[in-house]
Amino acid sequence: MADAAAAAAAAATAAQPAPGRPDLAAAKALGLLCLASLSVGFAAVGADTVAIAACDYDEACEVHQVLSATSVRALVFAALLAPIAPLLVVRAAVCDAGFREELIISFVRHLQAPRMPIRSFLREDIVRAFLAALAFTLPSIIGCTVLVVLSPAKGSWTGRIGAMLAIVGEVGSTAISCFIIFPLMALKLWRMKLDGAALADSNV
């Protein structure tokens, strides 16, 4: 009878979640919230770029002011959330000895594992999307350089071409980020298991 009670108590203790697991769940939720806030901020930046061009670069445009304020608040909120998730993972490692040991072993195995070939790495959807977004920043940089350095007259062909390059680059990069990069990162984070191996092998 005493052995059965001891076995039942041990089973109940084993069934209880480790003290660090709630911190990991909170870190995962904060990561998803941070990605959502980044999506809102980038979408507002892209929409603001189109709106300010449609308003003929009038800073007093009401739509521009609303979208600009939305983008700033969303990006600041994401920046404030970003450091909290790693701190929760560190807290979980400090409070949960089993998770800490598992995390160390997983990182050692990850460092000893063979590196992924560059070709295989470039086949990743999120890497391709990131490279596409990076490519869109080039016309944006060129357009902004034309507008700032050359200071073309308002309504001139040089000014129109520079503005169009800046708009296309900005809208293209933000659209790829909002509709491809951030959703892929959120999906990968959502599917991530709350253990040391998953955190060590993840590049999110």
JSON list of C-alpha atoms in Angstrom, two decimals:
[
{"chain": "A", "resi": 1, "resn": "MET", "atom": "CA", "xyz": [0.00, 0.00, 0.00]},
{"chain": "A", "resi": 2, "resn": "ALA", "atom": "CA", "xyz": [2.82, 2.38, 0.89]},
{"chain": "A", "resi": 3, "resn": "ASP", "atom": "CA", "xyz": [4.63, 1.52, -2.37]},
{"chain": "A", "resi": 4, "resn": "ALA", "atom": "CA", "xyz": [1.48, 2.26, -4.37]},
{"chain": "A", "resi": 5, "resn": "ALA", "atom": "CA", "xyz": [1.05, 5.62, -2.63]},
{"chain": "A", "resi": 6, "resn": "ALA", "atom": "CA", "xyz": [4.69, 6.49, -3.25]},
{"chain": "A", "resi": 7, "resn": "ALA", "atom": "CA", "xyz": [4.35, 5.52, -6.92]},
{"chain": "A", "resi": 8, "resn": "ALA", "atom": "CA", "xyz": [1.20, 7.63, -7.25]},
{"chain": "A", "resi": 9, "resn": "ALA", "atom": "CA", "xyz": [2.93, 10.61, -5.64]},
{"chain": "A", "resi": 10, "resn": "ALA", "atom": "CA", "xyz": [5.93, 10.22, -7.95]},
{"chain": "A", "resi": 11, "resn": "ALA", "atom": "CA", "xyz": [3.64, 10.03, -10.98]},
{"chain": "A", "resi": 12, "resn": "ALA", "atom": "CA", "xyz": [1.79, 13.16, -9.87]},
{"chain": "A", "resi": 13, "resn": "THR", "atom": "CA", "xyz": [5.09, 14.98, -9.39]},
{"chain": "A", "resi": 14, "resn": "ALA", "atom": "CA", "xyz": [6.29, 13.91, -12.81]},
{"chain": "A", "resi": 15, "resn": "ALA", "atom": "CA", "xyz": [3.01, 15.03, -14.39]},
{"chain": "A", "resi": 16, "resn": "GLN", "atom": "CA", "xyz": [3.45, 18.54, -13.04]},
{"chain": "A", "resi": 17, "resn": "PRO", "atom": "CA", "xyz": [4.97, 20.98, -15.54]},
{"chain": "A", "resi": 18, "resn": "ALA", "atom": "CA", "xyz": [8.53, 22.06, -14.99]},
{"chain": "A", "resi": 19, "resn": "PRO", "atom": "CA", "xyz": [8.86, 25.51, -13.42]},
{"chain": "A", "resi": 20, "resn": "GLY", "atom": "CA", "xyz": [10.55, 26.89, -16.54]},
{"chain": "A", "resi": 21, "resn": "ARG", "atom": "CA", "xyz": [7.90, 25.78, -19.03]},
{"chain": "A", "resi": 22, "resn": "PRO", "atom": "CA", "xyz": [5.43, 28.64, -18.33]},
{"chain": "A", "resi": 23, "resn": "ASP", "atom": "CA", "xyz": [8.25, 31.10, -19.02]},
{"chain": "A", "resi": 24, "resn": "LEU", "atom": "CA", "xyz": [8.91, 29.39, -22.36]},
{"chain": "A", "resi": 25, "resn": "ALA", "atom": "CA", "xyz": [5.23, 29.54, -23.27]},
{"chain": "A", "resi": 26, "resn": "ALA", "atom": "CA", "xyz": [5.17, 33.24, -22.39]},
{"chain": "A", "resi": 27, "resn": "ALA", "atom": "CA", "xyz": [8.32, 33.83, -24.46]},
{"chain": "A", "resi": 28, "resn": "LYS", "atom": "CA", "xyz": [6.70, 32.09, -27.42]},
{"chain": "A", "resi": 29, "resn": "ALA", "atom": "CA", "xyz": [3.54, 34.18, -27.07]},
{"chain": "A", "resi": 30, "resn": "LEU", "atom": "CA", "xyz": [5.57, 37.40, -26.82]},
{"chain": "A", "resi": 31, "resn": "GLY", "atom": "CA", "xyz": [7.52, 36.41, -29.92]},
{"chain": "A", "resi": 32, "resn": "LEU", "atom": "CA", "xyz": [4.30, 35.96, -31.88]},
{"chain": "A", "resi": 33, "resn": "LEU", "atom": "CA", "xyz": [2.98, 39.27, -30.56]},
{"chain": "A", "resi": 34, "resn": "CYS", "atom": "CA", "xyz": [6.23, 40.99, -31.56]},
{"chain": "A", "resi": 35, "resn": "LEU", "atom": "CA", "xyz": [5.95, 39.61, -35.11]},
{"chain": "A", "resi": 36, "resn": "ALA", "atom": "CA", "xyz": [2.34, 40.78, -35.31]},
{"chain": "A", "resi": 37, "resn": "SER", "atom": "CA", "xyz": [3.35, 44.26, -34.18]},
{"chain": "A", "resi": 38, "resn": "LEU", "atom": "CA", "xyz": [6.16, 44.32, -36.74]},
{"chain": "A", "resi": 39, "resn": "SER", "atom": "CA", "xyz": [3.68, 43.35, -39.46]},
{"chain": "A", "resi": 40, "resn": "VAL", "atom": "CA", "xyz": [1.40, 46.23, -38.50]},
{"chain": "A", "resi": 41, "resn": "GLY", "atom": "CA", "xyz": [4.31, 48.65, -38.39]},
{"chain": "A", "resi": 42, "resn": "PHE", "atom": "CA", "xyz": [5.72, 47.61, -41.77]},
{"chain": "A", "resi": 43, "resn": "ALA", "atom": "CA", "xyz": [2.27, 47.67, -43.37]},
{"chain": "A", "resi": 44, "resn": "ALA", "atom": "CA", "xyz": [1.74, 51.18, -42.05]},
{"chain": "A", "resi": 45, "resn": "VAL", "atom": "CA", "xyz": [5.13, 52.25, -43.42]},
{"chain": "A", "resi": 46, "resn": "GLY", "atom": "CA", "xyz": [4.27, 50.92, -46.88]},
{"chain": "A", "resi": 47, "resn": "ALA", "atom": "CA", "xyz": [0.83, 52.51, -46.86]},
{"chain": "A", "resi": 48, "resn": "ASP", "atom": "CA", "xyz": [2.27, 55.78, -45.59]},
{"chain": "A", "resi": 49, "resn": "THR", "atom": "CA", "xyz": [4.75, 55.84, -48.47]},
{"chain": "A", "resi": 50, "resn": "VAL", "atom": "CA", "xyz": [1.90, 55.63, -50.97]},
{"chain": "A", "resi": 51, "resn": "ALA", "atom": "CA", "xyz": [-0.25, 58.09, -49.03]},
{"chain": "A", "resi": 52, "resn": "ILE", "atom": "CA", "xyz": [2.41, 60.80, -48.78]},
{"chain": "A", "resi": 53, "resn": "ALA", "atom": "CA", "xyz": [3.10, 60.47, -52.52]},
{"chain": "A", "resi": 54, "resn": "ALA", "atom": "CA", "xyz": [-0.63, 60.70, -53.25]},
{"chain": "A", "resi": 55, "resn": "CYS", "atom": "CA", "xyz": [-0.82, 63.84, -51.11]},
{"chain": "A", "resi": 56, "resn": "ASP", "atom": "CA", "xyz": [2.02, 65.36, -53.18]},
{"chain": "A", "resi": 57, "resn": "TYR", "atom": "CA", "xyz": [4.39, 65.11, -50.19]},
{"chain": "A", "resi": 58, "resn": "ASP", "atom": "CA", "xyz": [2.26, 67.36, -48.03]},
{"chain": "A", "resi": 59, "resn": "GLU", "atom": "CA", "xyz": [3.35, 66.76, -44.44]},
{"chain": "A", "resi": 60, "resn": "ALA", "atom": "CA", "xyz": [0.00, 68.11, -43.19]},
{"chain": "A", "resi": 61, "resn": "CYS", "atom": "CA", "xyz": [-1.90, 65.29, -44.91]},
{"chain": "A", "resi": 62, "resn": "GLU", "atom": "CA", "xyz": [-4.16, 63.68, -42.30]},
{"chain": "A", "resi": 63, "resn": "VAL", "atom": "CA", "xyz": [-3.78, 60.16, -43.73]},
{"chain": "A", "resi": 64, "resn": "HIS", "atom": "CA", "xyz": [0.00, 60.51, -43.64]},
{"chain": "A", "resi": 65, "resn": "GLN", "atom": "CA", "xyz": [-0.04, 61.64, -40.02]},
{"chain": "A", "resi": 66, "resn": "VAL", "atom": "CA", "xyz": [-2.27, 58.74, -38.93]},
{"chain": "A", "resi": 67, "resn": "LEU", "atom": "CA", "xyz": [-0.22, 56.10, -40.76]},
{"chain": "A", "resi": 68, "resn": "SER", "atom": "CA", "xyz": [3.06, 57.61, -39.58]},
{"chain": "A", "resi": 69, "resn": "ALA", "atom": "CA", "xyz": [1.92, 57.57, -35.96]},
{"chain": "A", "resi": 70, "resn": "THR", "atom": "CA", "xyz": [0.65, 54.00, -36.32]},
{"chain": "A", "resi": 71, "resn": "SER", "atom": "CA", "xyz": [3.94, 52.78, -37.77]},
{"chain": "A", "resi": 72, "resn": "VAL", "atom": "CA", "xyz": [6.01, 54.46, -35.05]},
{"chain": "A", "resi": 73, "resn": "ARG", "atom": "CA", "xyz": [3.85, 53.07, -32.23]},
{"chain": "A", "resi": 74, "resn": "ALA", "atom": "CA", "xyz": [3.80, 49.54, -33.67]},
{"chain": "A", "resi": 75, "resn": "LEU", "atom": "CA", "xyz": [7.56, 49.44, -34.24]},
{"chain": "A", "resi": 76, "resn": "VAL", "atom": "CA", "xyz": [8.31, 50.90, -30.80]},
{"chain": "A", "resi": 77, "resn": "PHE", "atom": "CA", "xyz": [5.98, 48.34, -29.20]},
{"chain": "A", "resi": 78, "resn": "ALA", "atom": "CA", "xyz": [7.76, 45.53, -31.07]},
{"chain": "A", "resi": 79, "resn": "ALA", "atom": "CA", "xyz": [11.14, 46.91, -29.99]},
{"chain": "A", "resi": 80, "resn": "LEU", "atom": "CA", "xyz": [10.00, 46.92, -26.36]},
{"chain": "A", "resi": 81, "resn": "LEU", "atom": "CA", "xyz": [8.74, 43.33, -26.58]},
{"chain": "A", "resi": 82, "resn": "ALA", "atom": "CA", "xyz": [11.78, 41.91, -28.37]},
{"chain": "A", "resi": 83, "resn": "PRO", "atom": "CA", "xyz": [14.18, 41.82, -25.35]},
{"chain": "A", "resi": 84, "resn": "ILE", "atom": "CA", "xyz": [11.61, 40.27, -23.00]},
{"chain": "A", "resi": 85, "resn": "ALA", "atom": "CA", "xyz": [11.36, 36.86, -24.73]},
{"chain": "A", "resi": 86, "resn": "PRO", "atom": "CA", "xyz": [15.11, 36.06, -24.42]},
{"chain": "A", "resi": 87, "resn": "LEU", "atom": "CA", "xyz": [15.01, 37.12, -20.78]},
{"chain": "A", "resi": 88, "resn": "LEU", "atom": "CA", "xyz": [12.16, 34.66, -20.15]},
{"chain": "A", "resi": 89, "resn": "VAL", "atom": "CA", "xyz": [14.18, 31.87, -21.78]},
{"chain": "A", "resi": 90, "resn": "VAL", "atom": "CA", "xyz": [17.14, 32.74, -19.54]},
{"chain": "A", "resi": 91, "resn": "ARG", "atom": "CA", "xyz": [14.84, 32.76, -16.51]},
{"chain": "A", "resi": 92, "resn": "ALA", "atom": "CA", "xyz": [13.51, 29.32, -17.50]},
{"chain": "A", "resi": 93, "resn": "ALA", "atom": "CA", "xyz": [17.07, 28.03, -17.77]},
{"chain": "A", "resi": 94, "resn": "VAL", "atom": "CA", "xyz": [17.90, 29.44, -14.31]},
{"chain": "A", "resi": 95, "resn": "CYS", "atom": "CA", "xyz": [14.77, 28.03, -12.64]},
{"chain": "A", "resi": 96, "resn": "ASP", "atom": "CA", "xyz": [14.67, 24.65, -14.38]},
{"chain": "A", "resi": 97, "resn": "ALA", "atom": "CA", "xyz": [17.85, 22.61, -13.99]},
{"chain": "A", "resi": 98, "resn": "GLY", "atom": "CA", "xyz": [16.60, 19.94, -16.40]},
{"chain": "A", "resi": 99, "resn": "PHE", "atom": "CA", "xyz": [15.88, 22.48, -19.10]},
{"chain": "A", "resi": 100, "resn": "ARG", "atom": "CA", "xyz": [19.25, 24.16, -18.51]},
{"chain": "A", "resi": 101, "resn": "GLU", "atom": "CA", "xyz": [21.11, 20.88, -18.95]},
{"chain": "A", "resi": 102, "resn": "GLU", "atom": "CA", "xyz": [19.03, 20.00, -22.00]},
{"chain": "A", "resi": 103, "resn": "LEU", "atom": "CA", "xyz": [19.70, 23.41, -23.52]},
{"chain": "A", "resi": 104, "resn": "ILE", "atom": "CA", "xyz": [23.47, 23.14, -23.02]},
{"chain": "A", "resi": 105, "resn": "ILE", "atom": "CA", "xyz": [23.59, 19.64, -24.53]},
{"chain": "A", "resi": 106, "resn": "SER", "atom": "CA", "xyz": [21.49, 20.76, -27.47]},
{"chain": "A", "resi": 107, "resn": "PHE", "atom": "CA", "xyz": [23.72, 23.75, -28.18]},
{"chain": "A", "resi": 108, "resn": "VAL", "atom": "CA", "xyz": [26.84, 21.56, -28.02]},
{"chain": "A", "resi": 109, "resn": "ARG", "atom": "CA", "xyz": [25.29, 19.12, -30.48]},
{"chain": "A", "resi": 110, "resn": "HIS", "atom": "CA", "xyz": [24.22, 22.00, -32.69]},
{"chain": "A", "resi": 111, "resn": "LEU", "atom": "CA", "xyz": [27.78, 23.37, -32.78]},
{"chain": "A", "resi": 112, "resn": "GLN", "atom": "CA", "xyz": [29.20, 19.93, -33.56]},
{"chain": "A", "resi": 113, "resn": "ALA", "atom": "CA", "xyz": [26.66, 19.17, -36.29]},
{"chain": "A", "resi": 114, "resn": "PRO", "atom": "CA", "xyz": [27.77, 19.62, -39.93]},
{"chain": "A", "resi": 115, "resn": "ARG", "atom": "CA", "xyz": [26.92, 22.99, -41.40]},
{"chain": "A", "resi": 116, "resn": "MET", "atom": "CA", "xyz": [24.09, 23.27, -43.93]},
{"chain": "A", "resi": 117, "resn": "PRO", "atom": "CA", "xyz": [25.38, 23.76, -47.52]},
{"chain": "A", "resi": 118, "resn": "ILE", "atom": "CA", "xyz": [24.82, 27.21, -48.98]},
{"chain": "A", "resi": 119, "resn": "ARG", "atom": "CA", "xyz": [22.64, 25.83, -51.76]},
{"chain": "A", "resi": 120, "resn": "SER", "atom": "CA", "xyz": [20.35, 24.11, -49.26]},
{"chain": "A", "resi": 121, "resn": "PHE", "atom": "CA", "xyz": [20.26, 27.26, -47.16]},
{"chain": "A", "resi": 122, "resn": "LEU", "atom": "CA", "xyz": [19.22, 29.35, -50.16]},
{"chain": "A", "resi": 123, "resn": "ARG", "atom": "CA", "xyz": [16.36, 26.96, -50.88]},
{"chain": "A", "resi": 124, "resn": "GLU", "atom": "CA", "xyz": [14.65, 28.01, -47.65]},
{"chain": "A", "resi": 125, "resn": "ASP", "atom": "CA", "xyz": [11.52, 30.05, -48.38]},
{"chain": "A", "resi": 126, "resn": "ILE", "atom": "CA", "xyz": [12.24, 32.60, -45.69]},
{"chain": "A", "resi": 127, "resn": "VAL", "atom": "CA", "xyz": [15.79, 33.14, -47.00]},
{"chain": "A", "resi": 128, "resn": "ARG", "atom": "CA", "xyz": [14.51, 33.70, -50.54]},
{"chain": "A", "resi": 129, "resn": "ALA", "atom": "CA", "xyz": [11.88, 36.13, -49.26]},
{"chain": "A", "resi": 130, "resn": "PHE", "atom": "CA", "xyz": [14.50, 38.02, -47.27]},
{"chain": "A", "resi": 131, "resn": "LEU", "atom": "CA", "xyz": [16.77, 38.30, -50.32]},
{"chain": "A", "resi": 132, "resn": "ALA", "atom": "CA", "xyz": [13.81, 39.56, -52.39]},
{"chain": "A", "resi": 133, "resn": "ALA", "atom": "CA", "xyz": [12.99, 42.19, -49.77]},
{"chain": "A", "resi": 134, "resn": "LEU", "atom": "CA", "xyz": [16.65, 43.16, -49.69]},
{"chain": "A", "resi": 135, "resn": "ALA", "atom": "CA", "xyz": [16.65, 43.54, -53.48]},
{"chain": "A", "resi": 136, "resn": "PHE", "atom": "CA", "xyz": [13.72, 45.96, -53.24]},
{"chain": "A", "resi": 137, "resn": "THR", "atom": "CA", "xyz": [15.71, 48.20, -50.92]},
{"chain": "A", "resi": 138, "resn": "LEU", "atom": "CA", "xyz": [18.15, 48.98, -53.74]},
{"chain": "A", "resi": 139, "resn": "PRO", "atom": "CA", "xyz": [15.73, 51.08, -55.86]},
{"chain": "A", "resi": 140, "resn": "SER", "atom": "CA", "xyz": [14.51, 52.71, -52.65]},
{"chain": "A", "resi": 141, "resn": "ILE", "atom": "CA", "xyz": [18.07, 53.76, -51.78]},
{"chain": "A", "resi": 142, "resn": "ILE", "atom": "CA", "xyz": [18.67, 55.00, -55.32]},
{"chain": "A", "resi": 143, "resn": "GLY", "atom": "CA", "xyz": [15.44, 56.99, -55.32]},
{"chain": "A", "resi": 144, "resn": "CYS", "atom": "CA", "xyz": [16.12, 58.58, -51.95]},
{"chain": "A", "resi": 145, "resn": "THR", "atom": "CA", "xyz": [19.67, 59.42, -53.06]},
{"chain": "A", "resi": 146, "resn": "VAL", "atom": "CA", "xyz": [18.35, 61.13, -56.18]},
{"chain": "A", "resi": 147, "resn": "LEU", "atom": "CA", "xyz": [15.84, 63.15, -54.17]},
{"chain": "A", "resi": 148, "resn": "VAL", "atom": "CA", "xyz": [18.30, 64.18, -51.46]},
{"chain": "A", "resi": 149, "resn": "VAL", "atom": "CA", "xyz": [21.52, 64.70, -53.40]},
{"chain": "A", "resi": 150, "resn": "LEU", "atom": "CA", "xyz": [20.19, 66.16, -56.65]},
{"chain": "A", "resi": 151, "resn": "SER", "atom": "CA", "xyz": [17.27, 68.04, -55.02]},
{"chain": "A", "resi": 152, "resn": "PRO", "atom": "CA", "xyz": [15.28, 68.09, -58.28]},
{"chain": "A", "resi": 153, "resn": "ALA", "atom": "CA", "xyz": [12.62, 70.70, -58.87]},
{"chain": "A", "resi": 154, "resn": "LYS", "atom": "CA", "xyz": [9.09, 69.75, -57.89]},
{"chain": "A", "resi": 155, "resn": "GLY", "atom": "CA", "xyz": [7.31, 68.11, -60.80]},
{"chain": "A", "resi": 156, "resn": "SER", "atom": "CA", "xyz": [10.49, 67.49, -62.82]},
{"chain": "A", "resi": 157, "resn": "TRP", "atom": "CA", "xyz": [11.18, 64.15, -64.48]},
{"chain": "A", "resi": 158, "resn": "THR", "atom": "CA", "xyz": [14.17, 63.56, -62.22]},
{"chain": "A", "resi": 159, "resn": "GLY", "atom": "CA", "xyz": [12.04, 64.12, -59.14]},
{"chain": "A", "resi": 160, "resn": "ARG", "atom": "CA", "xyz": [9.28, 61.86, -60.42]},
{"chain": "A", "resi": 161, "resn": "ILE", "atom": "CA", "xyz": [11.69, 59.04, -61.26]},
{"chain": "A", "resi": 162, "resn": "GLY", "atom": "CA", "xyz": [13.41, 59.33, -57.88]},
{"chain": "A", "resi": 163, "resn": "ALA", "atom": "CA", "xyz": [10.08, 59.34, -56.05]},
{"chain": "A", "resi": 164, "resn": "MET", "atom": "CA", "xyz": [8.81, 56.37, -58.05]},
{"chain": "A", "resi": 165, "resn": "LEU", "atom": "CA", "xyz": [11.95, 54.35, -57.29]},
{"chain": "A", "resi": 166, "resn": "ALA", "atom": "CA", "xyz": [11.65, 55.16, -53.59]},
{"chain": "A", "resi": 167, "resn": "ILE", "atom": "CA", "xyz": [7.95, 54.21, -53.53]},
{"chain": "A", "resi": 168, "resn": "VAL", "atom": "CA", "xyz": [8.40, 50.95, -55.44]},
{"chain": "A", "resi": 169, "resn": "GLY", "atom": "CA", "xyz": [11.32, 49.88, -53.27]},
{"chain": "A", "resi": 170, "resn": "GLU", "atom": "CA", "xyz": [9.62, 50.79, -50.01]},
{"chain": "A", "resi": 171, "resn": "VAL", "atom": "CA", "xyz": [6.29, 49.20, -50.85]},
{"chain": "A", "resi": 172, "resn": "GLY", "atom": "CA", "xyz": [7.93, 46.07, -52.30]},
{"chain": "A", "resi": 173, "resn": "SER", "atom": "CA", "xyz": [10.15, 45.43, -49.29]},
{"chain": "A", "resi": 174, "resn": "THR", "atom": "CA", "xyz": [7.41, 46.08, -46.74]},
{"chain": "A", "resi": 175, "resn": "ALA", "atom": "CA", "xyz": [4.90, 43.93, -48.63]},
{"chain": "A", "resi": 176, "resn": "ILE", "atom": "CA", "xyz": [7.29, 40.97, -48.77]},
{"chain": "A", "resi": 177, "resn": "SER", "atom": "CA", "xyz": [8.05, 41.41, -45.07]},
{"chain": "A", "resi": 178, "resn": "CYS", "atom": "CA", "xyz": [4.37, 41.61, -44.05]},
{"chain": "A", "resi": 179, "resn": "PHE", "atom": "CA", "xyz": [2.95, 38.86, -46.26]},
{"chain": "A", "resi": 180, "resn": "ILE", "atom": "CA", "xyz": [5.84, 36.38, -46.49]},
{"chain": "A", "resi": 181, "resn": "ILE", "atom": "CA", "xyz": [8.71, 36.86, -44.02]},
{"chain": "A", "resi": 182, "resn": "PHE", "atom": "CA", "xyz": [6.81, 37.59, -40.81]},
{"chain": "A", "resi": 183, "resn": "PRO", "atom": "CA", "xyz": [4.11, 34.92, -41.42]},
{"chain": "A", "resi": 184, "resn": "LEU", "atom": "CA", "xyz": [6.79, 32.30, -42.11]},
{"chain": "A", "resi": 185, "resn": "MET", "atom": "CA", "xyz": [8.64, 33.28, -38.94]},
{"chain": "A", "resi": 186, "resn": "ALA", "atom": "CA", "xyz": [5.39, 33.18, -36.95]},
{"chain": "A", "resi": 187, "resn": "LEU", "atom": "CA", "xyz": [4.53, 29.74, -38.35]},
{"chain": "A", "resi": 188, "resn": "LYS", "atom": "CA", "xyz": [7.94, 28.40, -37.45]},
{"chain": "A", "resi": 189, "resn": "LEU", "atom": "CA", "xyz": [7.71, 29.88, -33.96]},
{"chain": "A", "resi": 190, "resn": "TRP", "atom": "CA", "xyz": [4.19, 28.48, -33.50]},
{"chain": "A", "resi": 191, "resn": "ARG", "atom": "CA", "xyz": [5.36, 24.96, -34.40]},
{"chain": "A", "resi": 192, "resn": "MET", "atom": "CA", "xyz": [8.43, 25.17, -32.17]},
{"chain": "A", "resi": 193, "resn": "LYS", "atom": "CA", "xyz": [8.48, 22.74, -29.28]},
{"chain": "A", "resi": 194, "resn": "LEU", "atom": "CA", "xyz": [9.25, 24.12, -25.85]},
{"chain": "A", "resi": 195, "resn": "ASP", "atom": "CA", "xyz": [12.49, 22.26, -25.25]},
{"chain": "A", "resi": 196, "resn": "GLY", "atom": "CA", "xyz": [16.18, 22.86, -25.48]},
{"chain": "A", "resi": 197, "resn": "ALA", "atom": "CA", "xyz": [16.67, 21.03, -28.78]},
{"chain": "A", "resi": 198, "resn": "ALA", "atom": "CA", "xyz": [14.06, 23.12, -30.56]},
{"chain": "A", "resi": 199, "resn": "LEU", "atom": "CA", "xyz": [15.51, 26.38, -29.22]},
{"chain": "A", "resi": 200, "resn": "ALA", "atom": "CA", "xyz": [19.04, 25.38, -30.16]},
{"chain": "A", "resi": 201, "resn": "ASP", "atom": "CA", "xyz": [18.13, 24.33, -33.71]},
{"chain": "A", "resi": 202, "resn": "SER", "atom": "CA", "xyz": [15.86, 27.32, -34.35]},
{"chain": "A", "resi": 203, "resn": "ASN", "atom": "CA", "xyz": [17.06, 30.37, -36.29]},
{"chain": "A", "resi": 204, "resn": "VAL", "atom": "CA", "xyz": [14.02, 32.51, -35.54]}
]
